[in-house]
C-alpha cells in the first residue's frame, strides 16, 4: 500500500516533537506498535480480513426515514442528534450553488410533501464516511477516536475527554456530543453487527437497497463490480479524506 | 419549504445546530495571547537592552505568569470530562495539535517562564528569606531551593542563564501563541479558520494585546500606588503597540482582501455572516472600536506633541480599546467559525448563557482571576524598580 | 568574571526539581495508562471490543425465514420483496430470542405505508406513489392491500 498522509505526518511529527521537552520519553510513551490484526477474535472475526465502507445509490433513496429510525433504535441515539440522516435537495435549473436543503428531524419522520414546484429534487442519505485519512481522528488529543484495523472510525467513550475538537474537524457534520454522557458520539457502522456477519441497522431497514454495507477486502463482495461499473463520487472530495461511502448518481450541488 | 428550527436560518446539518465551543474557548486564546504578548515585551527589554521599558520588565513577567496559570482553566471547564484531562499528557496523540499544545504549554510555563522569573528574582528571594519572619520566611526559603549563594559571581551566572532563557523564550512565546492559531488554522473543514495566516495573525494580535495589557496594568498599578508614571517607558511601549498593531491590522486586512478576491466556495456564506450576525462584534467592536480608534489615538501620540496628562489618557484609552478589540477578534474567530453550516447553506445562533459552567459568569471570573493572582505575585515578588534599586 | 563551579551550584537543585518532575511523570504514566494502549495504534485496544459489546436489536432478515415461511413466500412474490421484515416490523431480536413468545407490536399501518408511498417530487419514479387525500378512503391501507404483497 502507498504511504498515506497519516504515516508521513506521523514520522514527520515524531522528529519535530522529539526535539521538544519530553524528547526521549515521548517515543516510548506513545509507541505506535502495530500488533497482529490477523489473529481472529474468540468468535472468529479477523480484523485484517475486512475493510468496511458503504455504497449509496442516490436514485434509489425514497426518503422514507427507515434508516434514521432503525439507527436510532439500534444505537439508542439521543433525541435531536443523528448518526445517519437524510437531506432533501431542491435544485433550480443549473443553480448548483444555491440548492434548497432541508432535513426535518434528520428525516426521522419522513418528509412533508414538497409544496412548491421545483425543477429537480432528490434525497441524500448521509452518515459518517469512515474516512481512511480522517481529519477527526487526526485531531483527537488522546487517541479516543481512531480508524480501526478494519476501517471503521470508532470512538472510545470511556477515554474521550469531550473536548469537541473532532466535531470541529469533521467536514460532514457527523459527530456530536452525547447530551448525557458528555463524550463524542457518531456512527460506528454498527460495529457490533458487522463484526457478527450482520449488516448495519440502516441497511437492514432500507427498503430499496439504496444503501449497502460493503467490505472492500472481500473479493466476493459485489462492491467491486459496483465500483468498476458505475461513476461514483464521495462527498466533498476536495477534503481528501479518503471517504469510504461511495455515492452513485450524486448531483454536483450536494455538499 | 424550509422548516423552522429556532435560531437557524437556511440549512444546517442536523448535528450542527448547537455550537461546540463557546465563550470559554474565546477566553482561552485571549488569555494565552496576553501571556505571549507580555512575555515578548519583557524579552525585548532584556535581549535588545531597551532601557526605557525596564520599569515594566518584571511586571510583564509576572503578568505573563499570572495569565499562564489561568490559561488551561477555560479549557478544563469546557471539557465533557475534565477528570480525564491528564490523558493529554499520558497518551498524547502526536498528530493532534491540541495534544502537542499541552507540551508547548508545559515547556513554556515550567522551563521558560518559571526559570526566568526565578533567576531574575533569586537575589531578592534570598534576601527576603533572611529578613522575613514567620510563614513568609518559610515560603521564601522554599523558593530559594536551598541555596543562599548570592555572590556576584553566582548572580552573574543567573544573569547569563537568564539571558539564554530569554533567547529560548522568545521563540517559545511565539510558538505558544502561534500554536493556538494553528489549532484553528489547521481545521481544513472550516474555511473561516483554515488559513496558514491564522498562526501569524494570532501571534501579532497576541503581541498587541500583551503590550496593551502590560501598558494598562503598569499605568493602573502606578495610579493605585500613587507613584509617578515613567513617561519615557509608556511612550516607548505606546510606540511598540502602534507598530505591532499596524502589522496585525495589515495581516488581517490581507486575509480579508484575499478571501474577498478569491471568493471561493464559502465566501458568500462568510460575507453574509459579517454583514449580519457578526456585524456588531466584527465590524463595530473589533475593527472600528477595537482597532481603528486605538490606532488613530496611537498615531496621534506619534505625530503630535501632546501634554503628558493628555498622552497618559490617550495611552490608557488606547490600551483598553485594544484589549476589547482583541477580545472580539478571538470571539469572531471562535464563535464566528461555528455560526455557519459546513454546507455553506445556513446559519445558526450562539446562545450565551449566564450562570452555567461555560457561561458569562465563569468567563468573567476567569478573566479577573489572573489579576488577583498577579496581585498576589506582586506582593510576593515586588517588581517595582524603585524599591529593588535600593 | 571568573566563575567557579561553586557559583553555579544553586542550579543543581533546579535541575534536580525538573528531574524529579519528569520521574514522577514517568511513574504516573506507567501506572495510569490503560492496558492494551498502543496495541494496534494510538488507542486503547479494548475500545474495539467495547464497540462490539452492544446488543443487537435488529435480528436481521436471515432470522425471520426460519419460522415465517408463509409471510416470506407472500412477500417475495410481490414488489415488496426488497423490503426486509424488520423494515416494517421494527427491531425483533427479542422476538427471535424468545422463540416468538415476545410478540411484536402491530405496525401502525397508515403512517407506515405513507412514509414510503406518499407522493413527493423528490421520490424516484420507480416508486409507486399516492396522494393520501385522493387515495385514502377512510379505511386503513391493509383493508385493500395485503401489506406483504400489496398488488391489487
Coordinates of N, CA, C and O in Angstrom, one line a residue, chain B residues 229-365:
Chain B
X229 N 4.2 57.9 36.9 CA 4.4 57.1 35.7 C 5.6 57.5 35.0 O 5.8 58.7 34.8
X230 N 6.4 56.6 34.6 CA 7.6 56.8 33.9 C 7.2 57.1 32.4 O 6.9 56.2 31.7
X231 N 7.2 58.4 32.0 CA 6.7 58.7 30.7 C 7.5 58.1 29.6 O 7.0 57.8 28.5
X232 N 8.8 58.0 29.8 CA 9.7 57.5 28.7 C 9.2 56.1 28.4 O 9.2 55.6 27.3
X233 N 8.9 55.4 29.5 CA 8.5 54.0 29.4 C 7.2 53.9 28.7 O 7.1 53.1 27.7
X234 N 6.2 54.6 29.1 CA 4.9 54.4 28.4 C 4.9 54.9 27.0 O 4.3 54.4 26.1
X235 N 5.7 55.9 26.7 CA 5.9 56.4 25.4 C 6.5 55.3 24.5 O 6.0 55.1 23.4
X236 N 7.5 54.6 25.0 CA 8.1 53.6 24.2 C 7.1 52.4 24.0 O 7.0 51.9 22.9
X237 N 6.5 52.1 25.0 CA 5.5 51.0 24.9 C 4.4 51.4 23.9 O 4.0 50.6 23.1
X238 N 4.0 52.6 24.0 CA 3.0 53.1 23.1 C 3.5 53.0 21.6 O 2.7 52.6 20.7
X239 N 4.7 53.3 21.4 CA 5.3 53.1 20.0 C 5.2 51.7 19.6 O 4.8 51.4 18.5
X240 N 5.7 50.8 20.5 CA 5.7 49.4 20.2 C 4.2 48.9 19.8 O 4.0 48.2 18.8
X241 N 3.3 49.4 20.7 CA 1.9 49.0 20.4 C 1.5 49.4 19.1 O 0.9 48.7 18.3
X242 N 1.8 50.7 18.7 CA 1.4 51.2 17.5 C 1.9 50.4 16.3 O 1.2 49.9 15.4
X243 N 3.2 50.0 16.3 CA 3.8 49.3 15.2 C 3.3 47.8 15.2 O 2.9 47.3 14.1
X244 N 3.2 47.2 16.3 CA 2.7 45.9 16.3 C 1.2 45.8 15.8 O 0.8 45.0 15.0
X245 N 0.5 46.9 16.2 CA -0.9 47.0 15.8 C -1.0 47.1 14.3 O -1.9 46.5 13.6
X246 N -0.1 47.9 13.7 CA -0.1 48.2 12.3 C 0.1 46.8 11.5 O -0.6 46.5 10.6
X247 N 1.1 46.1 12.0 CA 1.4 44.8 11.4 C 0.2 43.9 11.5 O -0.3 43.3 10.5
X248 N -0.4 43.8 12.7 CA -1.5 43.0 13.0 C -2.7 43.3 12.0 O -3.3 42.5 11.4
X249 N -3.0 44.6 12.0 CA -4.1 45.1 11.2 C -3.9 44.8 9.7 O -4.8 44.3 9.0
X250 N -2.6 45.0 9.3 CA -2.4 44.7 7.8 C -2.6 43.3 7.5 O -3.1 42.9 6.5
X251 N -2.1 42.4 8.4 CA -2.3 41.0 8.2 C -3.7 40.6 8.1 O -4.2 39.9 7.2
X252 N -4.5 41.2 9.0 CA -5.9 40.8 9.0 C -6.6 41.4 7.7 O -7.5 40.7 7.1
X253 N -6.2 42.6 7.3 CA -6.8 43.1 6.1 C -6.3 42.3 4.9 O -7.1 42.1 3.9
X254 N -5.1 41.8 4.9 CA -4.6 41.0 3.8 C -5.4 39.7 3.7 O -5.9 39.3 2.6
X255 N -5.7 39.2 4.9 CA -6.6 38.0 4.9 C -7.9 38.3 4.3 O -8.5 37.5 3.5
X256 N -8.5 39.4 4.7 CA -9.8 39.8 4.3 C -9.8 40.0 2.7 O -10.7 39.5 2.0
X257 N -8.8 40.7 2.3 CA -8.7 41.0 0.9 C -8.6 39.7 0.1 O -9.3 39.6 -1.0
X258 N -7.8 38.9 0.6 CA -7.5 37.6 -0.1 C -8.8 36.8 -0.3 O -9.2 36.3 -1.3
X259 N -9.5 36.7 0.8 CA -10.8 36.0 0.8 C -11.8 36.6 -0.1 O -12.5 35.9 -0.8
X260 N -11.9 37.9 0.0 CA -12.9 38.6 -0.9 C -12.5 38.4 -2.3 O -13.4 38.1 -3.1
X261 N -11.3 38.6 -2.7 CA -10.9 38.5 -4.1 C -11.1 37.1 -4.6 O -11.6 36.8 -5.7
X262 N -10.6 36.1 -3.8 CA -10.8 34.7 -4.2 C -12.2 34.3 -4.3 O -12.6 33.4 -5.1
X263 N -13.0 34.8 -3.4 CA -14.5 34.4 -3.4 C -14.7 33.0 -3.6 O -15.5 32.6 -4.5
X264 N -14.1 32.1 -2.8 CA -14.3 30.7 -3.1 C -15.6 30.2 -2.5 O -16.3 31.0 -1.9
X265 N -15.8 28.9 -2.6 CA -17.0 28.3 -2.2 C -17.7 28.9 -0.9 O -18.9 29.1 -1.0
X266 N -16.9 29.1 0.1 CA -17.5 29.5 1.3 C -17.8 31.0 1.4 O -18.4 31.5 2.3
X267 N -17.3 31.8 0.4 CA -17.2 33.2 0.6 C -18.6 33.9 0.9 O -18.8 34.7 1.8
X268 N -19.6 33.5 0.1 CA -20.9 34.1 0.2 C -21.4 33.9 1.6 O -22.0 34.8 2.2
X269 N -21.2 32.7 2.2 CA -21.6 32.4 3.5 C -20.9 33.3 4.5 O -21.6 33.9 5.4
X270 N -19.6 33.4 4.4 CA -18.9 34.2 5.4 C -19.2 35.7 5.3 O -19.4 36.4 6.2
X271 N -19.3 36.1 4.0 CA -19.7 37.5 3.8 C -21.0 37.9 4.4 O -21.1 38.9 5.0
X272 N -21.9 37.0 4.2 CA -23.3 37.2 4.7 C -23.2 37.3 6.2 O -23.8 38.2 6.8
X273 N -22.4 36.5 6.8 CA -22.3 36.5 8.3 C -21.7 37.8 8.8 O -22.2 38.4 9.8
X274 N -20.7 38.3 8.1 CA -20.0 39.5 8.6 C -21.0 40.7 8.5 O -21.0 41.6 9.3
X275 N -22.0 40.6 7.5 CA -22.9 41.7 7.4 C -24.1 41.5 8.3 O -24.9 42.4 8.4
X276 N -24.3 40.3 8.9 CA -25.5 40.2 9.8 C -25.1 39.8 11.2 O -24.9 40.7 12.0
X277 N -24.9 38.5 11.4 CA -24.7 38.0 12.8 C -23.4 38.5 13.4 O -23.3 38.6 14.6
X278 N -22.4 38.8 12.6 CA -21.1 39.2 13.2 C -20.9 40.7 13.0 O -19.8 41.2 13.4
X279 N -21.9 41.4 12.5 CA -21.7 42.8 12.3 C -21.2 43.6 13.5 O -20.2 44.3 13.4
X280 N -21.9 43.4 14.6 CA -21.6 44.2 15.8 C -20.2 43.8 16.3 O -19.4 44.6 16.6
X281 N -20.0 42.5 16.4 CA -18.7 42.0 17.0 C -17.5 42.2 16.1 O -16.4 42.5 16.5
X282 N -17.8 42.1 14.8 CA -16.6 42.2 13.9 C -16.4 43.6 13.4 O -15.3 44.2 13.6
X283 N -17.4 44.1 12.7 CA -17.2 45.5 12.1 C -17.1 46.5 13.2 O -16.2 47.3 13.3
X284 N -18.1 46.5 14.1 CA -18.2 47.6 15.1 C -17.1 47.5 16.2 O -16.2 48.3 16.3
X285 N -17.2 46.3 16.9 CA -16.3 46.2 18.1 C -14.9 45.9 17.7 O -14.0 46.5 18.2
X286 N -14.7 44.9 16.8 CA -13.3 44.6 16.5 C -12.6 45.6 15.7 O -11.6 46.1 16.0
X287 N -13.2 45.9 14.5 CA -12.5 46.8 13.6 C -12.6 48.2 13.9 O -11.6 48.9 14.0
X288 N -13.8 48.7 14.2 CA -13.9 50.2 14.4 C -13.4 50.5 15.8 O -12.4 51.2 16.0
X289 N -14.2 50.0 16.8 CA -13.8 50.4 18.2 C -12.5 49.9 18.7 O -11.7 50.6 19.3
X290 N -12.2 48.6 18.3 CA -11.1 48.0 18.8 C -9.8 48.1 18.0 O -8.7 47.7 18.5
X291 N -9.9 48.6 16.8 CA -8.7 48.7 16.0 C -8.5 50.1 15.5 O -7.5 50.8 15.7
X292 N -9.4 50.6 14.7 CA -9.2 51.9 14.0 C -9.1 53.0 15.0 O -8.2 53.9 14.9
X293 N -10.0 53.0 16.1 CA -9.9 54.1 17.0 C -8.6 54.1 17.8 O -7.9 55.1 17.8
X294 N -8.2 53.0 18.4 CA -6.9 53.0 19.1 C -5.7 53.3 18.2 O -4.8 53.9 18.6
X295 N -5.8 52.8 16.9 CA -4.7 53.1 16.0 C -4.7 54.6 15.8 O -3.6 55.2 15.7
X296 N -5.8 55.2 15.6 CA -5.8 56.7 15.4 C -5.3 57.4 16.6 O -4.5 58.3 16.5
X297 N -5.7 56.9 17.8 CA -5.2 57.6 19.0 C -3.6 57.4 19.1 O -2.9 58.4 19.3
X298 N -3.2 56.2 18.8 CA -1.7 55.9 18.9 C -1.0 56.7 17.8 O 0.1 57.3 18.1
X299 N -1.6 56.8 16.7 CA -1.0 57.6 15.6 C -0.8 59.0 16.0 O 0.2 59.7 15.8
X300 N -1.9 59.6 16.7 CA -1.8 60.9 17.2 C -0.7 61.1 18.1 O 0.0 62.1 18.1
X301 N -0.5 60.2 19.1 CA 0.6 60.3 20.0 C 1.9 60.3 19.3 O 2.9 60.8 19.8
X302 N 2.0 59.6 18.2 CA 3.3 59.5 17.5 C 3.6 60.8 16.7 O 4.8 61.2 16.7
X303 N 2.6 61.5 16.2 CA 2.9 62.6 15.3 C 2.7 64.0 16.0 O 3.4 64.9 15.7
X304 N 1.8 64.0 17.0 CA 1.6 65.3 17.6 C 2.4 65.5 18.9 O 2.8 64.5 19.5
X305 N 2.7 66.7 19.3 CA 3.4 66.9 20.6 C 2.3 67.2 21.5 O 1.6 68.2 21.4
X306 N 2.1 66.3 22.5 CA 1.0 66.5 23.4 C 1.5 66.6 24.9 O 2.5 66.1 25.2
X307 N 0.6 67.2 25.7 CA 1.0 67.3 27.1 C 1.0 65.9 27.7 O 0.4 65.0 27.2
X308 N 1.7 65.8 28.8 CA 1.9 64.5 29.5 C 0.6 63.9 29.9 O 0.3 62.7 29.6
X309 N -0.2 64.7 30.5 CA -1.5 64.2 31.0 C -2.4 63.7 29.9 O -3.0 62.6 29.9
X310 N -2.4 64.4 28.7 CA -3.2 64.0 27.6 C -2.6 62.7 27.1 O -3.4 61.8 26.8
X311 N -1.3 62.5 27.0 CA -0.8 61.3 26.5 C -1.1 60.1 27.4 O -1.6 59.1 26.9
X312 N -1.1 60.3 28.7 CA -1.4 59.3 29.6 C -2.9 58.8 29.3 O -3.1 57.6 29.2
X313 N -3.7 59.8 29.2 CA -5.1 59.4 29.0 C -5.3 58.7 27.6 O -6.0 57.7 27.5
X314 N -4.6 59.2 26.7 CA -4.7 58.5 25.4 C -4.2 57.1 25.4 O -4.8 56.2 24.8
X315 N -3.0 56.9 26.1 CA -2.5 55.6 26.2 C -3.5 54.6 26.9 O -3.7 53.5 26.5
X316 N -4.0 55.2 28.0 CA -4.9 54.4 28.8 C -6.1 54.0 27.9 O -6.5 52.8 27.8
X317 N -6.7 54.9 27.2 CA -7.9 54.7 26.4 C -7.5 53.6 25.3 O -8.2 52.7 25.0
X318 N -6.3 53.9 24.6 CA -5.9 53.0 23.5 C -5.8 51.6 24.1 O -6.2 50.6 23.4
X319 N -5.1 51.4 25.2 CA -4.9 50.1 25.8 C -6.2 49.4 26.0 O -6.4 48.2 25.6
X320 N -7.2 50.1 26.7 CA -8.4 49.5 27.0 C -9.2 49.1 25.7 O -9.7 47.9 25.5
X321 N -9.2 50.0 24.7 CA -9.9 49.7 23.5 C -9.2 48.5 22.7 O -9.9 47.7 22.2
X322 N -7.9 48.5 22.8 CA -7.2 47.5 22.1 C -7.6 46.1 22.7 O -7.8 45.1 22.0
X323 N -7.6 46.1 24.1 CA -7.9 44.8 24.7 C -9.3 44.4 24.3 O -9.6 43.2 24.2
X324 N -10.2 45.3 24.2 CA -11.6 45.0 23.8 C -11.6 44.5 22.4 O -12.2 43.4 22.1
X325 N -10.8 45.2 21.5 CA -10.8 44.8 20.1 C -10.2 43.4 20.0 O -10.8 42.6 19.2
X326 N -9.2 43.1 20.7 CA -8.6 41.7 20.5 C -9.5 40.7 21.1 O -9.6 39.6 20.5
X327 N -10.2 41.0 22.2 CA -11.1 40.1 22.7 C -12.2 39.7 21.6 O -12.5 38.5 21.4
X328 N -12.7 40.7 20.9 CA -13.7 40.4 19.9 C -13.1 39.8 18.7 O -13.8 39.1 18.0
X329 N -11.8 40.0 18.5 CA -11.2 39.3 17.4 C -11.2 37.8 17.7 O -11.6 37.0 16.8
X330 N -10.9 37.4 18.9 CA -11.0 36.0 19.3 C -12.4 35.5 19.2 O -12.7 34.4 18.8
X331 N -13.3 36.3 19.7 CA -14.7 36.0 19.6 C -15.1 35.7 18.2 O -15.8 34.7 17.9
X332 N -14.8 36.6 17.3 CA -15.2 36.4 15.9 C -14.5 35.1 15.3 O -15.2 34.5 14.4
X333 N -13.3 34.8 15.7 CA -12.7 33.6 15.2 C -13.5 32.4 15.7 O -14.0 31.6 15.0
X334 N -13.6 32.3 17.0 CA -14.1 31.1 17.7 C -15.6 31.0 17.4 O -16.1 29.9 16.9
X335 N -16.3 31.9 17.8 CA -17.8 31.9 17.7 C -18.2 32.0 16.2 O -19.0 31.2 15.7
X336 N -17.6 33.0 15.5 CA -17.9 33.2 14.1 C -17.7 31.9 13.3 O -18.5 31.6 12.4
X337 N -16.6 31.2 13.6 CA -16.3 30.0 12.9 C -17.3 28.9 13.0 O -17.2 27.8 12.3
X338 N -18.3 29.1 13.9 CA -19.3 28.0 14.1 C -20.7 28.4 13.8 O -21.6 27.6 14.0
X339 N -20.8 29.6 13.4 CA -22.2 30.1 13.2 C -22.7 29.7 11.8 O -23.9 29.8 11.6
X340 N -21.8 29.3 10.9 CA -22.3 28.9 9.6 C -22.2 27.4 9.4 O -21.4 26.8 10.1
X341 N -23.0 26.9 8.6 CA -23.0 25.4 8.3 C -21.8 25.1 7.4 O -21.5 25.8 6.6
X342 N -21.3 23.9 7.7 CA -20.2 23.5 6.8 C -20.8 23.1 5.4 O -20.0 22.7 4.5
X343 N -22.1 23.2 5.3 CA -22.7 23.0 3.9 C -22.7 24.4 3.2 O -23.1 24.5 2.1
X344 N -22.4 25.5 4.0 CA -22.5 26.8 3.5 C -23.9 27.2 3.0 O -24.1 28.0 2.1
X345 N -24.9 26.6 3.6 CA -26.2 26.9 3.2 C -27.1 27.5 4.4 O -28.2 27.7 4.2
X346 N -26.5 27.7 5.5 CA -27.3 28.2 6.6 C -26.4 28.7 7.8 O -25.2 28.6 7.8
X347 N -27.1 29.3 8.7 CA -26.5 29.9 9.9 C -27.2 29.5 11.1 O -28.5 29.4 11.1
X348 N -26.5 29.5 12.2 CA -27.2 29.2 13.5 C -26.8 30.4 14.4 O -26.2 31.3 14.0
X349 N -27.3 30.3 15.7 CA -27.1 31.4 16.6 C -26.4 30.9 17.8 O -26.6 29.7 18.2
X350 N -25.6 31.7 18.4 CA -24.9 31.3 19.6 C -25.7 31.9 20.8 O -26.1 33.0 20.9
X351 N -26.1 31.0 21.7 CA -26.9 31.4 22.8 C -25.9 31.5 24.0 O -25.5 30.5 24.6
X352 N -25.7 32.7 24.4 CA -24.8 32.9 25.5 C -25.6 32.8 26.8 O -26.6 33.4 27.0
X353 N -25.1 31.9 27.7 CA -25.7 31.7 29.0 C -25.0 32.5 30.0 O -23.9 33.0 29.8
X354 N -25.7 32.6 31.2 CA -25.0 33.3 32.2 C -24.4 32.5 33.3 O -23.2 32.3 33.3
X355 N -25.2 31.9 34.2 CA -24.6 31.2 35.3 C -24.4 29.7 35.1 O -24.9 28.9 35.9
X356 N -23.8 29.3 34.0 CA -23.6 27.9 33.7 C -22.1 27.7 33.7 O -21.3 28.6 33.8
X357 N -21.7 26.4 33.6 CA -20.3 26.1 33.6 C -19.5 26.8 32.5 O -18.4 27.2 32.7
X358 N -20.2 27.0 31.4 CA -19.5 27.7 30.3 C -20.1 29.0 30.0 O -20.0 29.6 28.9
X359 N -20.7 29.6 31.0 CA -21.4 30.8 30.8 C -20.6 32.1 31.0 O -19.4 32.1 31.3
X360 N -21.3 33.2 30.9 CA -20.7 34.5 31.1 C -20.0 34.7 32.4 O -18.9 35.3 32.5
X361 N -20.7 34.2 33.5 CA -20.2 34.4 34.8 C -18.8 33.8 34.9 O -17.9 34.4 35.4
X362 N -18.8 32.5 34.5 CA -17.5 31.8 34.6 C -16.4 32.5 33.8 O -15.3 32.7 34.3
X363 N -16.8 32.9 32.6 CA -15.8 33.6 31.8 C -15.3 34.9 32.5 O -14.1 35.2 32.5
X364 N -16.2 35.6 33.1 CA -15.9 36.8 33.8 C -14.9 36.5 35.0 O -13.9 37.2 35.1
X365 N -15.2 35.5 35.7 CA -14.3 35.1 36.8 C -12.9 34.7 36.3 O -11.9 35.1 36.8

